[in-house]
Amino acid sequence: MNQTIRQLLDTADLLLTDTGEPATSTAATASRCRGAAFALRVALESAVADRLTAHRAPRAIREGTQRAAFLWLRGCAEAGAARRAKAVWSQLCLGCHYHQYEIGPTEDQVRAWHTEVAALVALLAL
């Protein structure tokens, strides 16, 4: 795992850490959760890019869309790991989008995503 990915996972941890303040507003909590989801998504995308680079994927794949990268990942990693990575990436994308009429991701959701992303980063680094 490269240093940037480690820092992104640590940033997500910090955003999810309870500040200890008794009156943390709902808006602040939602913003922290969304920020953690962004950090996790970038960490996963970086891990996928590192894996593709290690397997000499064409530049068009490495620098193209994430959908293309996840399709190519199936040939560079175990099928189960590639499916898990695509699934959690899709959930993170939904969690990162902001609409006034939607409720953002909950702390529990983001913690579950964090666990999954950390496991996938370790799998993809092998």
Coordinates of N, CA and C in Angstrom, one line a residue:
M1 N 0.9 -1.2 0.0 CA 0.0 0.0 0.0 C 0.9 1.2 0.0
N2 N 0.6 2.2 -0.9 CA 1.4 3.4 -0.9 C 1.0 4.4 0.1
Q3 N 1.9 5.3 0.4 CA 1.6 6.3 1.4 C 0.4 7.1 1.3
T4 N 0.0 7.5 0.0 CA -1.2 8.3 -0.2 C -2.4 7.5 0.2
I5 N -2.5 6.2 -0.1 CA -3.6 5.4 0.3 C -3.7 5.3 1.8
R6 N -2.6 5.1 2.4 CA -2.6 5.1 3.9 C -3.1 6.4 4.5
Q7 N -2.7 7.5 3.9 CA -3.1 8.8 4.4 C -4.6 9.0 4.2
L8 N -5.1 8.5 3.1 CA -6.6 8.7 2.8 C -7.4 7.8 3.8
L9 N -6.9 6.6 4.1 CA -7.6 5.8 5.0 C -7.6 6.4 6.4
D10 N -6.4 7.0 6.8 CA -6.3 7.7 8.1 C -7.2 8.9 8.1
T11 N -7.3 9.6 7.0 CA -8.2 10.8 7.0 C -9.7 10.4 7.2
A12 N -10.1 9.3 6.5 CA -11.4 8.8 6.7 C -11.7 8.4 8.2
D13 N -10.6 7.8 8.8 CA -10.7 7.5 10.2 C -10.9 8.7 11.1
L14 N -10.1 9.7 10.8 CA -10.2 11.0 11.6 C -11.6 11.6 11.4
L15 N -12.1 11.6 10.3 CA -13.5 12.2 10.0 C -14.6 11.4 10.7
L16 N -14.4 10.1 10.9 CA -15.4 9.3 11.6 C -15.2 9.2 13.1
T17 N -14.0 9.7 13.6 CA -13.8 9.7 15.0 C -14.7 10.7 15.8
D18 N -15.2 10.2 16.8 CA -16.1 11.0 17.7 C -15.3 12.2 18.3
T19 N -15.8 13.4 18.1 CA -15.1 14.5 18.6 C -15.2 14.7 20.1
G20 N -16.1 14.0 20.7 CA -16.3 14.1 22.1 C -17.3 15.3 22.5
E21 N -17.6 16.1 21.6 CA -18.6 17.2 21.9 C -20.0 16.7 22.0
P22 N -20.7 17.0 23.1 CA -22.0 16.4 23.3 C -23.0 16.9 22.3
A23 N -22.9 18.1 21.7 CA -23.9 18.6 20.8 C -23.4 18.7 19.4
T24 N -22.9 17.6 18.9 CA -22.5 17.7 17.5 C -23.7 17.7 16.6
S25 N -23.7 18.7 15.7 CA -24.9 18.9 14.9 C -25.0 17.8 13.9
T26 N -26.2 17.6 13.5 CA -26.5 16.6 12.4 C -25.8 16.9 11.1
A27 N -25.8 18.2 10.8 CA -25.2 18.7 9.6 C -23.7 18.4 9.6
A28 N -23.1 18.6 10.7 CA -21.6 18.4 10.8 C -21.3 16.9 10.7
T29 N -22.1 16.1 11.3 CA -21.9 14.6 11.2 C -22.1 14.2 9.8
A30 N -23.1 14.7 9.1 CA -23.4 14.3 7.7 C -22.2 14.7 6.8
S31 N -21.7 15.9 7.1 CA -20.6 16.4 6.3 C -19.3 15.5 6.5
R32 N -19.1 15.2 7.7 CA -17.9 14.3 8.0 C -18.1 12.9 7.4
C33 N -19.3 12.4 7.4 CA -19.5 11.1 6.8 C -19.3 11.2 5.2
R34 N -19.8 12.2 4.6 CA -19.6 12.4 3.2 C -18.1 12.6 2.9
G35 N -17.4 13.4 3.7 CA -16.0 13.6 3.5 C -15.2 12.3 3.6
A36 N -15.6 11.5 4.6 CA -14.9 10.2 4.7 C -15.2 9.3 3.5
A37 N -16.4 9.3 3.0 CA -16.7 8.5 1.8 C -15.9 9.0 0.6
F38 N -15.7 10.3 0.5 CA -14.8 10.8 -0.6 C -13.4 10.2 -0.4
A39 N -12.8 10.3 0.8 CA -11.5 9.8 1.0 C -11.4 8.3 0.7
L40 N -12.4 7.6 1.1 CA -12.4 6.1 0.9 C -12.5 5.8 -0.6
R41 N -13.3 6.6 -1.3 CA -13.4 6.4 -2.8 C -12.1 6.6 -3.5
V42 N -11.4 7.7 -3.1 CA -10.1 8.0 -3.7 C -9.1 7.0 -3.4
A43 N -9.1 6.5 -2.1 CA -8.2 5.4 -1.7 C -8.4 4.2 -2.6
L44 N -9.6 3.8 -2.8 CA -9.9 2.6 -3.6 C -9.5 2.8 -5.0
E45 N -9.8 4.0 -5.6 CA -9.4 4.3 -7.0 C -7.9 4.2 -7.1
S46 N -7.1 4.7 -6.1 CA -5.7 4.7 -6.2 C -5.1 3.3 -6.1
A47 N -5.8 2.4 -5.3 CA -5.3 1.0 -5.2 C -5.6 0.3 -6.5
V48 N -6.7 0.6 -7.1 CA -7.0 0.0 -8.4 C -6.0 0.5 -9.4
A49 N -5.7 1.7 -9.5 CA -4.7 2.3 -10.4 C -3.3 1.7 -10.2
D50 N -2.9 1.5 -8.9 CA -1.6 0.9 -8.7 C -1.6 -0.6 -9.2
R51 N -2.7 -1.3 -9.0 CA -2.8 -2.7 -9.5 C -2.7 -2.7 -11.0
L52 N -3.4 -1.8 -11.6 CA -3.4 -1.8 -13.1 C -2.0 -1.4 -13.6
T53 N -1.4 -0.5 -13.0 CA 0.0 -0.1 -13.4 C 0.9 -1.3 -13.2
A54 N 0.8 -2.0 -12.1 CA 1.7 -3.2 -11.9 C 1.5 -4.3 -12.9
H55 N 0.3 -4.4 -13.5 CA 0.0 -5.4 -14.5 C 0.1 -4.8 -15.9
R56 N 0.7 -3.6 -16.0 CA 0.9 -3.0 -17.3 C -0.3 -2.8 -18.2
A57 N -1.4 -2.3 -17.5 CA -2.6 -2.0 -18.3 C -2.3 -0.9 -19.2
P58 N -3.0 -0.8 -20.3 CA -2.8 0.3 -21.2 C -3.1 1.7 -20.6
R59 N -2.4 2.7 -21.0 CA -2.6 4.0 -20.4 C -4.1 4.5 -20.5
A60 N -4.7 4.1 -21.6 CA -6.1 4.5 -21.8 C -7.0 3.9 -20.8
I61 N -6.7 2.8 -20.3 CA -7.5 2.1 -19.2 C -7.1 2.8 -17.9
R62 N -5.8 3.0 -17.6 CA -5.4 3.6 -16.3 C -5.9 5.0 -16.1
E63 N -5.9 5.8 -17.2 CA -6.3 7.2 -17.1 C -7.7 7.4 -17.7
G64 N -8.4 6.4 -18.0 CA -9.8 6.5 -18.5 C -10.8 6.5 -17.4
T65 N -12.0 6.1 -17.7 CA -13.0 6.1 -16.7 C -12.8 4.9 -15.7
Q66 N -13.4 5.1 -14.5 CA -13.3 4.1 -13.5 C -14.0 2.8 -13.9
R67 N -15.1 3.0 -14.6 CA -15.8 1.8 -15.1 C -14.9 0.9 -15.9
A68 N -14.1 1.5 -16.8 CA -13.2 0.8 -17.6 C -12.1 0.1 -16.8
A69 N -11.6 0.9 -15.8 CA -10.6 0.3 -14.9 C -11.1 -0.9 -14.1
F70 N -12.4 -0.8 -13.7 CA -12.9 -2.0 -12.9 C -13.1 -3.2 -13.9
L71 N -13.5 -2.9 -15.1 CA -13.6 -4.0 -16.1 C -12.2 -4.7 -16.3
W72 N -11.2 -3.9 -16.4 CA -9.9 -4.4 -16.7 C -9.3 -5.1 -15.4
L73 N -9.7 -4.6 -14.3 CA -9.3 -5.2 -13.0 C -9.6 -6.7 -12.9
R74 N -10.7 -7.1 -13.5 CA -11.1 -8.5 -13.5 C -10.0 -9.4 -14.0
G75 N -9.1 -8.9 -14.9 CA -8.0 -9.7 -15.5 C -6.8 -9.6 -14.7
C76 N -6.7 -8.7 -13.7 CA -5.5 -8.4 -12.9 C -5.6 -8.9 -11.5
A77 N -6.8 -9.2 -11.0 CA -7.0 -9.6 -9.6 C -8.0 -10.7 -9.6
E78 N -8.2 -11.3 -8.4 CA -9.2 -12.4 -8.3 C -10.6 -11.8 -8.7
A79 N -11.4 -12.7 -9.2 CA -12.7 -12.3 -9.7 C -13.5 -11.7 -8.5
G80 N -13.4 -12.4 -7.3 CA -14.2 -12.0 -6.2 C -13.7 -10.6 -5.7
A81 N -12.4 -10.4 -5.7 CA -11.9 -9.1 -5.2 C -12.3 -8.0 -6.2
A82 N -12.3 -8.3 -7.5 CA -12.7 -7.3 -8.5 C -14.2 -6.9 -8.3
R83 N -15.1 -8.0 -8.1 CA -16.5 -7.7 -7.9 C -16.7 -6.9 -6.6
R84 N -16.0 -7.2 -5.5 CA -16.2 -6.5 -4.3 C -15.7 -5.1 -4.4
A85 N -14.6 -4.8 -5.2 CA -14.1 -3.5 -5.4 C -15.2 -2.7 -6.2
K86 N -15.7 -3.2 -7.2 CA -16.7 -2.5 -8.0 C -18.0 -2.2 -7.2
A87 N -18.4 -3.2 -6.4 CA -19.6 -3.0 -5.6 C -19.4 -1.9 -4.5
V88 N -18.3 -1.9 -3.8 CA -18.1 -0.8 -2.8 C -17.8 0.5 -3.4
W89 N -17.2 0.5 -4.6 CA -17.0 1.8 -5.3 C -18.3 2.4 -5.7
S90 N -19.2 1.6 -6.2 CA -20.6 2.1 -6.6 C -21.3 2.7 -5.4
Q91 N -21.2 2.0 -4.2 CA -21.8 2.5 -3.0 C -21.2 3.8 -2.6
L92 N -19.9 3.9 -2.7 CA -19.2 5.1 -2.3 C -19.6 6.3 -3.2
C93 N -19.7 6.0 -4.5 CA -20.1 7.0 -5.4 C -21.5 7.6 -5.0
L94 N -22.4 6.7 -4.7 CA -23.7 7.1 -4.3 C -23.6 8.0 -3.0
G95 N -22.8 7.5 -2.1 CA -22.6 8.3 -0.8 C -21.9 9.6 -1.0
C96 N -21.2 9.8 -2.0 CA -20.5 11.1 -2.3 C -21.4 12.1 -2.9
H97 N -22.4 11.7 -3.6 CA -23.2 12.6 -4.3 C -24.1 13.3 -3.3
Y98 N -24.3 14.6 -3.6 CA -25.1 15.4 -2.7 C -26.4 15.9 -3.4
H99 N -27.5 15.6 -2.8 CA -28.8 16.2 -3.2 C -29.5 16.6 -2.0
Q100 N -30.2 17.7 -2.0 CA -30.9 18.2 -0.9 C -32.0 17.3 -0.4
Y101 N -32.6 16.6 -1.3 CA -33.7 15.7 -1.0 C -33.3 14.3 -0.6
E102 N -32.0 14.0 -0.5 CA -31.5 12.7 -0.1 C -30.8 12.8 1.2
I103 N -30.9 11.7 2.0 CA -30.1 11.6 3.2 C -28.8 11.1 2.8
G104 N -27.7 11.6 3.4 CA -26.4 11.2 3.1 C -26.1 9.9 3.8
P105 N -24.9 9.4 3.6 CA -24.5 8.1 4.2 C -24.4 8.2 5.8
T106 N -24.8 7.2 6.5 CA -24.7 7.2 7.9 C -23.3 6.8 8.4
E107 N -23.0 7.0 9.6 CA -21.7 6.7 10.1 C -21.5 5.2 10.0
D108 N -22.5 4.4 10.3 CA -22.4 2.9 10.2 C -22.1 2.5 8.8
Q109 N -22.7 3.1 7.8 CA -22.4 2.7 6.4 C -21.0 3.0 6.1
V110 N -20.5 4.2 6.5 CA -19.2 4.6 6.1 C -18.2 3.8 6.8
R111 N -18.4 3.4 8.1 CA -17.5 2.5 8.8 C -17.4 1.1 8.1
A112 N -18.6 0.6 7.6 CA -18.6 -0.6 6.9 C -17.8 -0.5 5.6
W113 N -18.0 0.6 4.9 CA -17.2 0.9 3.7 C -15.7 0.9 4.0
H114 N -15.4 1.6 5.1 CA -14.0 1.7 5.5 C -13.3 0.3 5.7
T115 N -14.0 -0.5 6.3 CA -13.5 -1.9 6.6 C -13.3 -2.6 5.3
E116 N -14.3 -2.5 4.4 CA -14.2 -3.2 3.1 C -13.1 -2.6 2.2
V117 N -13.0 -1.3 2.2 CA -11.9 -0.7 1.4 C -10.5 -1.0 1.9
A118 N -10.4 -1.0 3.2 CA -9.1 -1.4 3.8 C -8.7 -2.9 3.4
A119 N -9.7 -3.8 3.5 CA -9.5 -5.2 3.1 C -9.1 -5.3 1.6
L120 N -9.8 -4.5 0.8 CA -9.6 -4.6 -0.7 C -8.2 -4.0 -1.0
V121 N -7.8 -2.9 -0.4 CA -6.5 -2.3 -0.6 C -5.4 -3.3 -0.3
A122 N -5.6 -4.1 0.8 CA -4.6 -5.1 1.2 C -4.6 -6.2 0.1
L123 N -5.8 -6.6 -0.4 CA -5.8 -7.7 -1.4 C -5.2 -7.2 -2.7
L124 N -5.5 -6.0 -3.1 CA -4.9 -5.5 -4.4 C -3.5 -5.2 -4.3
A125 N -2.9 -5.1 -3.1 CA -1.5 -4.8 -3.0 C -0.6 -6.0 -3.1
L126 N -1.3 -7.2 -3.1 CA -0.5 -8.5 -3.1 C 0.0 -8.7 -4.5

